C-alpha positions as a printed NumPy array, in Angstrom:
array([[-131.992,  128.169, -116.829],
       [-135.699,  128.647, -117.482],
       [-136.309,  125.966, -120.13 ],
       [-138.929,  123.456, -119.004],
       [-137.979,  119.777, -119.345],
       [-140.03 ,  116.644, -119.9  ],
       [-140.612,  116.579, -116.155],
       [-141.666,  120.217, -116.113],
       [-138.499,  121.603, -114.494],
       [-138.47 ,  125.379, -114.732],
       [-135.588,  126.224, -112.365],
       [-132.46 ,  124.826, -110.752],
       [-132.462,  124.507, -106.967],
       [-129.422,  126.629, -106.185],
       [-130.406,  129.553, -108.414],
       [-133.603,  130.641, -106.628],
       [-133.47 ,  133.801, -104.492],
       [-135.744,  136.182, -102.597],
       [-136.465,  138.025, -105.866],
       [-138.245,  134.857, -107.049],
       [-140.741,  134.77 , -104.141],
       [-144.275,  134.236, -105.429],
       [-143.208,  132.375, -108.556],
       [-144.557,  128.946, -109.407],
       [-141.568,  126.664, -110.076],
       [-140.77 ,  123.024, -110.655],
       [-137.419,  121.669, -109.488],
       [-135.787,  118.245, -109.774],
       [-132.965,  116.562, -107.909],
       [-131.923,  114.253, -105.092],
       [-133.184,  114.278, -101.512],
       [-130.137,  115.353,  -99.515],
       [-131.958,  115.362,  -96.189],
       [-135.457,  114.907,  -94.756],
       [-136.567,  116.355,  -91.413],
       [-139.885,  115.053,  -90.087],
       [-141.279,  117.257,  -87.298],
       [-144.676,  115.562,  -87.116],
       [-147.021,  118.034,  -88.764],
       [-144.128,  119.608,  -90.651],
       [-141.722,  117.947,  -93.116],
       [-138.711,  119.609,  -94.711],
       [-136.793,  118.037,  -97.588],
       [-133.518,  119.544,  -98.797],
       [-133.492,  118.952, -102.545],
       [-130.072,  118.953, -104.197],
       [-129.033,  119.374, -107.804],
       [-125.707,  120.457, -109.282],
       [-126.361,  124.133, -108.465],
       [-127.113,  123.712, -104.756],
       [-129.894,  123.035, -102.233],
       [-133.503,  124.182, -101.956],
       [-135.764,  123.481,  -98.99 ],
       [-139.145,  121.912,  -99.796],
       [-141.837,  122.513,  -97.163],
       [-144.854,  120.312,  -96.388],
       [-147.132,  121.604,  -93.589],
       [-150.77 ,  121.757,  -92.478],
       [-151.658,  123.492,  -95.759],
       [-150.357,  120.515,  -97.732],
       [-152.806,  117.973,  -99.134],
       [-152.745,  114.799,  -96.998],
       [-151.916,  112.455,  -99.856],
       [-148.966,  114.711, -100.809],
       [-147.843,  114.876,  -97.17 ],
       [-147.88 ,  111.074,  -97.01 ],
       [-145.712,  110.841, -100.139],
       [-143.232,  113.291,  -98.557],
       [-143.08 ,  111.153,  -95.425],
       [-141.834,  108.173,  -97.482],
       [-138.895,  110.037,  -99.003],
       [-135.439,  108.874,  -97.944],
       [-131.92 ,  110.046,  -98.678],
       [-130.913,  110.113, -102.371],
       [-134.449,  109.506, -103.686],
       [-134.824,  111.275, -107.037],
       [-137.67 ,  113.808, -106.872],
       [-139.599,  116.335, -108.922],
       [-141.408,  119.017, -106.892],
       [-143.69 ,  121.881, -107.886],
       [-145.139,  124.746, -105.919],
       [-144.878,  128.421, -105.049],
       [-141.652,  129.913, -103.735],
       [-142.149,  131.655, -100.399],
       [-140.052,  133.357,  -97.749],
       [-138.554,  131.065,  -95.128],
       [-139.607,  131.639,  -91.542],
       [-136.231,  130.481,  -90.205],
       [-133.665,  131.763,  -92.66 ],
       [-130.302,  130.049,  -93.188],
       [-127.569,  132.654,  -93.9  ],
       [-125.071,  129.858,  -94.705],
       [-127.105,  128.814,  -97.745],
       [-127.428,  130.899, -100.953],
       [-131.093,  129.849, -101.095],
       [-131.508,  130.253,  -97.344],
       [-134.102,  133.033,  -97.619],
       [-136.642,  130.965,  -99.541],
       [-138.402,  127.601,  -99.605],
       [-140.782,  125.829, -101.925],
       [-144.323,  125.39 , -100.606],
       [-144.856,  122.104, -102.408],
       [-148.135,  121.381, -104.16 ],
       [-146.846,  118.428, -106.159],
       [-144.203,  115.791, -105.464],
       [-143.125,  112.888, -107.652],
       [-140.725,  110.143, -106.608],
       [-138.912,  109.444, -109.868],
       [-136.524,  106.838, -108.439],
       [-135.836,  105.311, -105.052],
       [-132.378,  104.743, -103.595],
       [-130.768,  102.238, -101.309],
       [-128.798,  103.64 ,  -98.393],
       [-125.508,  104.896,  -99.941],
       [-122.214,  103.433,  -98.665],
       [-121.269,  106.912,  -97.439],
       [-122.991,  110.212,  -96.793],
       [-123.255,  112.545,  -99.782],
       [-121.819,  115.652,  -98.124],
       [-119.035,  118.16 ,  -98.684],
       [-115.534,  117.451,  -97.352],
       [-116.27 ,  113.779,  -96.847],
       [-113.654,  111.895,  -94.821],
       [-114.461,  108.569,  -96.475],
       [-111.337,  106.685,  -97.604],
       [-110.302,  107.097, -101.225],
       [-110.82 ,  103.448, -102.184],
       [-114.506,  103.55 , -101.196],
       [-115.022,  106.938, -102.851],
       [-113.512,  105.71 , -106.118],
       [-115.413,  102.406, -106.075],
       [-118.654,  104.409, -105.904],
       [-117.341,  107.372, -107.886],
       [-120.764,  108.157, -109.354],
       [-121.952,  108.794, -105.779],
       [-118.79 ,  110.652, -104.817],
       [-119.321,  112.967, -107.779],
       [-122.756,  113.901, -106.399],
       [-121.073,  115.606, -103.45 ],
       [-121.339,  119.41 , -103.735],
       [-117.589,  120.018, -103.542],
       [-116.937,  117.538, -106.364],
       [-119.679,  119.129, -108.465],
       [-118.06 ,  122.544, -107.953],
       [-114.679,  121.207, -109.08 ],
       [-116.127,  119.706, -112.26 ],
       [-117.946,  122.978, -113.006],
       [-114.695,  124.876, -112.398],
       [-112.895,  122.54 , -114.804],
       [-115.516,  123.25 , -117.449],
       [-115.094,  127.01 , -116.986],
       [-111.297,  126.779, -117.21 ],
       [-111.456,  124.788, -120.456],
       [-113.899,  127.325, -121.895],
       [-111.55 ,  130.179, -120.983],
       [-108.699,  128.315, -122.721],
       [-110.683,  127.775, -125.903],
       [-111.928,  131.378, -125.953],
       [-108.508,  132.893, -125.249],
       [-106.585,  130.91 , -127.826],
       [-109.329,  131.346, -130.419],
       [-109.121,  135.119, -129.905],
       [-105.355,  134.884, -130.439],
       [-105.537,  133.095, -133.765],
       [-105.195,  129.434, -132.735],
       [-107.111,  126.711, -134.585],
       [-108.259,  123.66 , -132.607],
       [-107.241,  120.605, -134.621],
       [-107.604,  116.979, -133.515],
       [-104.727,  114.517, -133.874],
       [-104.858,  110.683, -133.928],
       [-105.22 ,  108.59 , -130.794],
       [-103.963,  105.452, -132.55 ],
       [-100.448,  106.277, -133.653],
       [ -96.932,  104.867, -133.975],
       [ -94.692,  103.831, -131.09 ],
       [ -91.479,  105.88 , -131.057],
       [ -89.818,  104.787, -127.79 ],
       [ -87.892,  107.688, -126.276],
       [ -89.205,  108.65 , -122.849],
       [ -91.96 ,  106.997, -120.818],
       [ -93.39 ,  103.619, -121.84 ],
       [ -96.075,  103.594, -124.487],
       [ -99.469,  101.973, -124.087],
       [ -99.716,   99.585, -127.028],
       [-102.842,   98.58 , -128.975],
       [-102.641,   95.407, -131.097],
       [-103.971,   95.579, -134.638],
       [-106.342,   92.852, -135.845],
       [-106.028,   93.981, -139.452],
       [-102.22 ,   93.996, -139.323],
       [-101.291,   90.887, -137.288],
       [ -98.194,   91.301, -135.141],
       [ -98.242,   95.081, -135.428],
       [ -99.254,   97.616, -132.797],
       [-100.514,  101.124, -132.497],
       [ -99.351,  103.254, -129.586],
       [-101.539,  105.644, -127.616],
       [ -99.927,  109.106, -127.785],
       [ -97.8  ,  110.319, -124.883],
       [ -98.423,  113.724, -126.458],
       [ -99.232,  114.928, -129.993],
       [ -95.668,  116.262, -130.281],
       [ -94.826,  115.104, -133.797],
       [ -98.311,  115.753, -135.141],
       [ -98.358,  119.343, -133.931],
       [ -94.944,  119.959, -135.493],
       [ -96.25 ,  118.517, -138.756],
       [ -99.227,  120.886, -138.505],
       [ -96.755,  123.768, -138.399],
       [ -95.093,  122.369, -141.539],
       [ -98.594,  122.193, -143.027],
       [ -98.923,  125.95 , -142.6  ],
       [-101.601,  126.227, -139.904],
       [ -99.417,  128.717, -137.991],
       [-101.147,  128.415, -134.601],
       [-102.617,  125.157, -133.271],
       [-104.248,  124.195, -129.983],
       [-106.025,  121.094, -128.726],
       [-107.562,  119.849, -125.497],
       [-106.105,  116.379, -125.89 ],
       [-105.962,  113.065, -124.044],
       [-102.465,  111.635, -123.528],
       [-101.223,  108.303, -122.18 ],
       [ -98.051,  107.236, -120.38 ],
       [ -97.347,  103.86 , -118.835],
       [ -95.432,  105.052, -115.77 ],
       [ -95.596,  104.841, -111.997],
       [ -98.292,  107.039, -110.486],
       [ -98.203,  109.723, -107.783],
       [-100.416,  112.544, -106.542],
       [-100.029,  114.632, -109.707],
       [ -99.661,  111.838, -112.277],
       [-102.149,  109.544, -114.021],
       [-101.732,  106.988, -116.846],
       [-104.225,  108.981, -118.928],
       [-104.356,  112.728, -118.584],
       [-105.39 ,  115.867, -120.437],
       [-103.194,  118.53 , -122.003],
       [-103.859,  121.972, -123.358],
       [-101.522,  121.528, -126.296],
       [-100.162,  124.488, -128.26 ],
       [ -97.808,  125.128, -131.162],
       [ -96.879,  128.368, -132.952],
       [ -94.934,  129.183, -136.134],
       [ -92.416,  131.985, -136.707],
       [ -91.742,  132.437, -133.002],
       [ -88.915,  132.336, -130.51 ],
       [ -88.945,  131.968, -126.735],
       [ -90.237,  135.47 , -125.962],
       [ -93.275,  135.052, -128.242],
       [ -94.28 ,  131.752, -126.65 ],
       [ -93.862,  133.021, -123.097],
       [ -95.828,  136.194, -123.801],
       [ -98.895,  134.417, -125.233],
       [ -98.941,  132.001, -122.288],
       [ -98.566,  134.712, -119.675],
       [-101.633,  136.327, -121.189],
       [-103.491,  133.032, -120.861],
       [-102.545,  132.563, -117.19 ],
       [-103.559,  136.144, -116.411],
       [-106.925,  135.621, -118.13 ],
       [-107.527,  132.198, -116.558],
       [-106.885,  133.257, -112.963],
       [-108.947,  136.412, -113.435],
       [-112.004,  134.732, -114.96 ],
       [-112.044,  131.59 , -112.815],
       [-110.819,  132.897, -109.436],
       [-111.179,  136.672, -109.786],
       [-107.465,  137.073, -109.013],
       [-105.105,  139.472, -110.738],
       [-101.765,  137.936, -111.743],
       [ -98.99 ,  140.444, -112.391],
       [ -97.102,  139.952, -115.633],
       [ -94.453,  139.541, -116.873],
       [ -93.89 ,  136.527, -114.664],
       [ -90.501,  136.12 , -112.971],
       [ -87.869,  133.917, -114.595],
       [ -85.004,  131.786, -113.352],
       [ -82.52 ,  129.606, -115.182],
       [ -82.52 ,  125.885, -114.507],
       [ -79.029,  126.144, -113.031],
       [ -80.082,  128.805, -110.538],
       [ -83.216,  126.865, -109.59 ],
       [ -81.193,  123.753, -108.802],
       [ -78.506,  125.627, -106.859],
       [ -80.989,  127.615, -104.764],
       [ -83.898,  125.201, -104.4  ],
       [ -82.653,  121.745, -105.394],
       [ -85.5  ,  121.416, -107.878],
       [ -86.337,  122.395, -111.445],
       [ -89.868,  123.169, -110.248],
       [ -89.145,  125.203, -107.106],
       [ -91.751,  126.41 , -104.655],
       [ -90.666,  130.013, -104.1  ],
       [ -93.355,  130.94 , -101.578],
       [ -90.813,  130.412,  -98.795],
       [ -87.047,  130.544,  -98.31 ],
       [ -85.086,  127.602,  -96.867],
       [ -82.731,  127.882,  -99.838],
       [ -79.868,  125.469, -100.392],
       [ -76.361,  126.589,  -99.514],
       [ -73.19 ,  124.953, -100.85 ],
       [ -70.554,  124.342,  -98.142],
       [ -68.316,  122.075, -100.214],
       [ -65.483,  124.624, -100.124],
       [ -65.58 ,  124.698,  -96.317],
       [ -65.478,  120.934,  -95.76 ],
       [ -63.517,  119.665,  -98.764],
       [ -60.336,  119.261,  -96.722],
       [ -61.912,  118.378,  -93.37 ],
       [ -61.167,  115.212,  -91.421],
       [ -64.772,  114.042,  -91.62 ],
       [ -64.903,  111.604,  -94.554],
       [ -68.708,  111.761,  -94.757],
       [ -68.204,  115.344,  -96.001],
       [ -64.778,  115.321,  -97.62 ],
       [ -65.043,  112.168,  -99.747],
       [ -68.152,  113.191, -101.729],
       [ -66.445,  116.471, -102.638],
       [ -63.277,  114.625, -103.668],
       [ -65.377,  112.329, -105.869],
       [ -66.991,  115.192, -107.765],
       [ -70.091,  115.627, -105.61 ],
       [ -71.035,  118.28 , -103.094],
       [ -72.093,  119.023,  -99.535],
       [ -75.067,  121.347,  -99.182],
       [ -77.377,  122.469,  -96.414],
       [ -80.569,  124.294,  -95.609],
       [ -81.12 ,  126.38 ,  -92.501],
       [ -84.595,  126.212,  -90.988],
       [ -85.539,  129.322,  -88.969],
       [ -87.439,  128.232,  -85.88 ],
       [ -86.2  ,  124.693,  -86.377],
       [ -84.009,  124.891,  -83.304],
       [ -87.068,  124.054,  -81.208],
       [ -87.761,  120.835,  -83.11 ],
       [ -87.523,  117.694,  -80.964],
       [ -84.871,  115.118,  -81.784],
       [ -87.554,  112.637,  -82.87 ],
       [ -88.674,  114.981,  -85.616],
       [ -85.117,  115.516,  -86.821],
       [ -84.596,  111.746,  -86.898],
       [ -87.674,  111.459,  -89.113],
       [ -85.935,  113.78 ,  -91.584],
       [ -83.111,  111.247,  -91.825],
       [ -85.528,  108.573,  -93.029],
       [ -87.174,  111.114,  -95.317],
       [ -84.017,  111.982,  -97.292],
       [ -83.092,  108.315,  -97.643],
       [ -86.139,  107.855,  -99.881],
       [ -84.43 ,  110.272, -102.29 ],
       [ -81.169,  108.32 , -102.361],
       [ -79.265,  110.12 ,  -99.609],
       [ -77.151,  107.934,  -97.335],
       [ -77.957,  110.06 ,  -94.313],
       [ -78.553,  113.531,  -92.925],
       [ -76.224,  115.57 ,  -90.704],
       [ -77.687,  118.275,  -88.497],
       [ -76.899,  121.006,  -86.006],
       [ -79.151,  123.334,  -84.04 ],
       [ -78.826,  126.289,  -81.712],
       [ -81.002,  126.283,  -78.591],
       [ -82.622,  129.325,  -76.956],
       [ -79.669,  129.7  ,  -74.59 ],
       [ -77.198,  129.627,  -77.457],
       [ -76.077,  126.076,  -76.831],
       [ -75.262,  123.98 ,  -79.881],
       [ -76.133,  120.324,  -80.409],
       [ -74.964,  118.583,  -83.54 ],
       [ -74.441,  115.214,  -85.168],
       [ -71.259,  116.299,  -86.944],
       [ -69.582,  119.265,  -85.179],
       [ -67.212,  117.115,  -83.106],
       [ -65.619,  115.856,  -86.333],
       [ -64.814,  119.375,  -87.569],
       [ -62.54 ,  122.124,  -86.338],
       [ -63.928,  125.166,  -84.555],
       [ -63.096,  127.244,  -87.632],
       [ -65.013,  124.88 ,  -89.92 ],
       [ -68.034,  124.792,  -87.614],
       [ -68.028,  128.58 ,  -87.291],
       [ -67.791,  128.997,  -91.065],
       [ -70.815,  126.717,  -91.565],
       [ -72.92 ,  128.58 ,  -88.997],
       [ -71.908,  131.922,  -90.443],
       [ -72.837,  130.871,  -93.983],
       [ -76.117,  129.41 ,  -92.769],
       [ -77.027,  132.576,  -90.875],
       [ -78.216,  130.389,  -88.014],
       [ -79.232,  132.35 ,  -84.936],
       [ -79.755,  131.415,  -81.312],
       [ -83.144,  129.902,  -80.588],
       [ -84.115,  129.375,  -84.161],
       [ -81.458,  127.767,  -86.285],
       [ -81.607,  124.188,  -87.505],
       [ -78.994,  123.209,  -90.078],
       [ -79.669,  120.119,  -92.196],
       [ -76.814,  118.803,  -94.351],
       [ -76.689,  116.236,  -97.162],
       [ -73.437,  115.049,  -98.766],
       [ -73.134,  112.782, -101.777],
       [ -70.811,  112.068, -104.682],
       [ -73.785,  112.718, -106.992],
       [ -75.176,  116.24 , -107.039],
       [ -78.509,  114.859, -108.266],
       [ -78.941,  113.031, -104.948],
       [ -78.06 ,  116.141, -102.933],
       [ -80.479,  118.304, -104.905],
       [ -83.326,  115.784, -104.81 ],
       [ -82.942,  115.17 , -101.062],
       [ -82.623,  118.775,  -99.915],
       [ -85.113,  120.033, -102.494],
       [ -87.752,  117.7  , -101.095],
       [ -86.671,  118.293,  -97.489],
       [ -87.105,  122.063,  -97.693],
       [ -90.686,  121.501,  -98.88 ],
       [ -91.316,  118.976,  -96.097],
       [ -90.017,  121.452,  -93.498],
       [ -92.234,  124.193,  -94.943],
       [ -95.214,  121.849,  -94.71 ],
       [ -94.538,  120.944,  -91.079],
       [ -93.913,  124.56 ,  -90.105],
       [ -96.954,  125.733,  -92.118],
       [ -94.949,  128.3  ,  -94.065],
       [ -97.411,  128.451,  -96.994],
       [-101.02 ,  129.489,  -97.327],
       [-103.624,  128.506,  -99.894],
       [-104.431,  131.204, -102.384],
       [-100.831,  132.447, -102.533],
       [ -99.854,  131.885, -106.177],
       [ -96.179,  132.247, -107.061],
       [ -95.571,  131.629, -110.768],
       [ -92.089,  131.195, -112.2  ],
       [ -90.622,  130.455, -115.612],
       [ -87.656,  128.075, -115.417],
       [ -85.532,  128.475, -118.54 ],
       [ -82.36 ,  127.127, -120.172],
       [ -83.094,  123.526, -119.223],
       [ -80.487,  120.83 , -119.965],
       [ -80.88 ,  119.41 , -123.451],
       [ -79.702,  115.952, -122.327],
       [ -79.703,  113.845, -119.193],
       [ -77.627,  110.76 , -118.51 ],
       [ -79.537,  107.496, -118.203],
       [ -77.815,  104.978, -115.917],
       [ -80.207,  102.321, -117.181],
       [ -79.32 ,  102.86 , -120.842],
       [ -75.705,  103.918, -120.277],
       [ -76.046,  106.947, -122.547],
       [ -77.305,  110.485, -122.729],
       [ -80.992,  110.751, -123.634],
       [ -83.167,  113.724, -124.488],
       [ -84.249,  115.601, -121.361],
       [ -87.543,  116.463, -123.051],
       [ -87.782,  114.991, -126.569],
       [ -85.444,  114.686, -129.568],
       [ -86.992,  117.697, -131.335],
       [ -85.966,  120.32 , -128.768],
       [ -83.636,  122.974, -130.101],
       [ -80.347,  123.727, -128.314],
       [ -79.504,  127.267, -127.3  ],
       [ -77.865,  128.94 , -130.292],
       [ -74.535,  129.314, -128.514],
       [ -74.568,  125.624, -127.477],
       [ -75.388,  124.089, -130.864],
       [ -71.758,  123.14 , -131.469],
       [ -71.695,  121.173, -128.178],
       [ -74.301,  118.597, -129.2  ],
       [ -71.776,  115.834, -129.773],
       [ -68.863,  117.114, -127.691],
       [ -70.265,  118.329, -124.347],
       [ -73.739,  116.933, -123.741],
       [ -73.529,  117.506, -119.972],
       [ -73.476,  121.289, -120.423],
       [ -75.641,  121.677, -123.5  ],
       [ -78.678,  123.867, -122.783],
       [ -82.049,  123.735, -124.489],
       [ -84.406,  126.418, -125.7  ],
       [ -86.832,  124.908, -123.227],
       [ -88.993,  126.453, -120.548],
       [ -91.339,  125.262, -117.808],
       [ -94.012,  127.278, -116.059],
       [ -93.954,  126.407, -112.37 ],
       [ -96.554,  127.242, -109.74 ],
       [ -95.931,  126.581, -106.049],
       [ -93.689,  123.596, -106.733],
       [ -95.765,  122.098, -109.557],
       [ -94.911,  122.167, -113.247],
       [ -98.001,  123.54 , -114.992],
       [ -96.634,  123.453, -118.505],
       [ -93.455,  122.732, -120.384],
       [ -92.299,  123.413, -123.887],
       [ -89.513,  124.411, -126.179],
       [ -88.506,  125.936, -129.461],
       [ -88.229,  123.016, -131.863],
       [ -85.484,  122.044, -134.264],
       [ -86.665,  123.171, -137.686],
       [ -83.782,  122.301, -140.041],
       [ -82.944,  118.79 , -141.302],
       [ -79.238,  119.342, -140.653],
       [ -79.661,  120.2  , -136.97 ],
       [ -82.22 ,  117.43 , -136.466],
       [ -79.838,  114.852, -137.954],
       [ -77.082,  116.154, -135.674],
       [ -79.403,  115.764, -132.674],
       [ -80.238,  112.168, -133.614],
       [ -76.526,  111.365, -133.889],
       [ -75.924,  112.925, -130.483],
       [ -78.576,  110.588, -129.044],
       [ -76.788,  107.59 , -130.52 ],
       [ -79.253,  106.899, -133.335],
       [ -77.891,  105.536, -136.573],
       [ -79.328,  106.995, -139.766],
       [ -81.355,  103.787, -140.098],
       [ -82.689,  104.075, -136.512],
       [ -83.694,  107.679, -137.021],
       [ -85.385,  106.942, -140.329],
       [ -87.304,  103.991, -138.911],
       [ -88.586,  105.905, -135.888],
       [ -88.952,  109.423, -137.212],
       [ -88.744,  109.131, -140.994],
       [ -92.078,  110.894, -141.456],
       [ -90.725,  113.971, -139.651],
       [ -87.295,  113.86 , -141.288],
       [ -88.887,  113.677, -144.736],
       [ -91.332,  116.483, -143.941],
       [ -88.483,  118.803, -142.937],
       [ -87.169,  118.565, -146.517],
       [ -90.177,  120.563, -147.726],
       [ -89.643,  123.753, -145.735],
       [ -90.249,  123.893, -141.979],
       [ -90.962,  127.257, -140.341],
       [ -89.291,  128.122, -137.034],
       [ -91.773,  126.899, -134.444],
       [ -92.297,  126.129, -130.78 ],
       [ -94.958,  125.54 , -128.213],
       [ -95.987,  124.251, -124.834],
       [ -98.259,  121.648, -123.291],
       [-100.166,  122.318, -120.074],
       [-101.044,  119.534, -117.702],
       [-104.698,  120.561, -117.508],
       [-105.366,  118.367, -114.485],
       [-102.548,  120.07 , -112.561],
       [-103.832,  123.511, -113.535],
       [-107.313,  122.618, -112.277],
       [-105.82 ,  121.151, -109.087],
       [-104.362,  124.56 , -108.23 ],
       [-107.463,  126.498, -109.268],
       [-109.605,  124.208, -107.095],
       [-107.189,  124.335, -104.142],
       [-106.873,  120.544, -103.785],
       [-103.755,  118.409, -103.334],
       [-104.254,  115.643, -105.893],
       [-105.278,  115.526, -109.531],
       [-107.563,  112.614, -108.626],
       [-109.899,  115.217, -107.151],
       [-110.262,  117.04 , -110.474],
       [-110.668,  114.02 , -112.794],
       [-114.143,  112.532, -113.054],
       [-112.988,  108.895, -113.148],
       [-109.315,  108.621, -112.099],
       [-107.061,  105.604, -111.683],
       [-105.46 ,  104.576, -108.383],
       [-101.748,  104.056, -107.773],
       [-101.549,  100.674, -109.521],
       [-103.231,  102.185, -112.619],
       [-106.527,  100.381, -112.048],
       [-109.984,  101.912, -111.921],
       [-111.949,  100.606, -108.951],
       [-115.435,  101.491, -110.176],
       [-115.321,   99.696, -113.548],
       [-112.777,   97.108, -112.439],
       [-110.315,   97.847, -115.221],
       [-107.972,   96.552, -116.447],
       [-109.606,   93.126, -116.699],
       [-109.247,   89.847, -118.564],
       [-110.834,   89.515, -121.994],
       [-112.397,   86.563, -123.747],
       [-110.103,   84.065, -125.504],
       [-111.809,   84.718, -128.829],
       [-110.725,   88.369, -128.66 ],
       [-107.115,   87.316, -128.116],
       [-107.324,   84.783, -130.934],
       [-108.594,   87.47 , -133.325],
       [-105.538,   89.544, -132.446],
       [-103.09 ,   86.643, -132.609],
       [-102.109,   87.16 , -128.976],
       [-101.217,   84.489, -126.433],
       [-100.909,   85.42 , -122.761],
       [ -97.58 ,   84.386, -121.235],
       [ -97.497,   82.733, -117.812],
       [ -96.498,   85.429, -115.31 ],
       [ -96.158,   83.219, -112.237],
       [ -93.63 ,   84.508, -109.709]])
């Protein structure tokens, strides 16, 4: 980066090396640290590329030396001079072989003492970091993450461009079509009493682009969902959105495997072997209790319903009789866990709806302690231990029983991950990708008392299940697929319904009348009458992808200005009240929300 700026900058701090010794350079940045040794002053100057040491010694003009002595942390500086070899080299620093013998120093802006130190791996609490996010983003590790994000997006654009995709923007102000998460609504001043919705995804628009004949579409797009937050969820987020015409599942998976291979190679220098492994949704649930399984470790679920269905222990037998199941995981090495830790697992599974947790463990001497064994026969206990493969000195069996399989899966699926975390069974940099296929087309909503679309109403059923749309929703599978990495869903997609007849059948299966369907999705229904190509696609959660590339545990770390758990932004103080005149213009009156 050799272009001089208004302030004369000719180089970036972190790019200078021993090969540049003897060059006259001008650098700009923030004072990360000043060390005053009397007749010698060192200032570490920081910009987005790294640090460079500025040196002021007995060869420095006195007026310049006096300016250097006034510099404090986070002052904005411009410095010029000749690059020289450092006497005391710093092998931990890329620029540790050189320093700038300053002949000119300008203080461009002074700084108050920051509320926290601008250093890597800061242990400052999240609330303070997010309140002063502009300072937090100065930290070198945050700057590296944002640069990594930029590189990843560039790889995406380059890769999909090379593969024939056109980047096309879709509207941000669109129509509310409630079916899924809550929409964020935007009132219209021009159309009183009517609202736009912010898009949860460009799903319908990208399908319409396929009908328009663009064949391959992509977009780096902002999406919005009014839902409860967690570590990998935000109310506004970014997708790499894709759609392709004249394709089936294999075509979509192949193009995306190529992208993942390219992305990990160019950003991390890691080779990813393709084709990626696959697993049906049913197998993922049975083995791992999750449709986004972390397959870096074992601790797989094991069904023992057949063993305990006729036992005298009602905690086990009644759930089986009521259509549920009894399942377990066996934790190698867990036999040494103290009782207090096992008790904490009981509280853990209750957060996932389980009524409790039964357990048994084998000590080093072969002795067995258990919360349930006294209620079972010797034959039943032996059968459970044999199926678990529990061995002396290392076996801990953890059992969940419930009349709802969803509760059993959710509880044990989360518990196996919690055990892996406590036993440190995973390592960073171990990337295990997995396609999960043949997802359910529907899921039952207790709140609505009906089956709803598992993904969206435009997902195509498996060909052999198309006749089950209105007769057997519980077992109807979708031409849907998710790419999972280490327990996180990176992207999800499907082959779409492309005929009016099948789409109408799907709407009926969801309980929509013809009038309902026309009101919500008439634009799509009408478009299908003019010839829709077979099409399908995926949408990547870009923030989640970057989270894994950066090796951090929360998408907050990879978003420049994220929201906190209550969907507010601490730095700007949003959301906030607005002036009455703005509400009057929109014809809105705020209801009293006193509790």
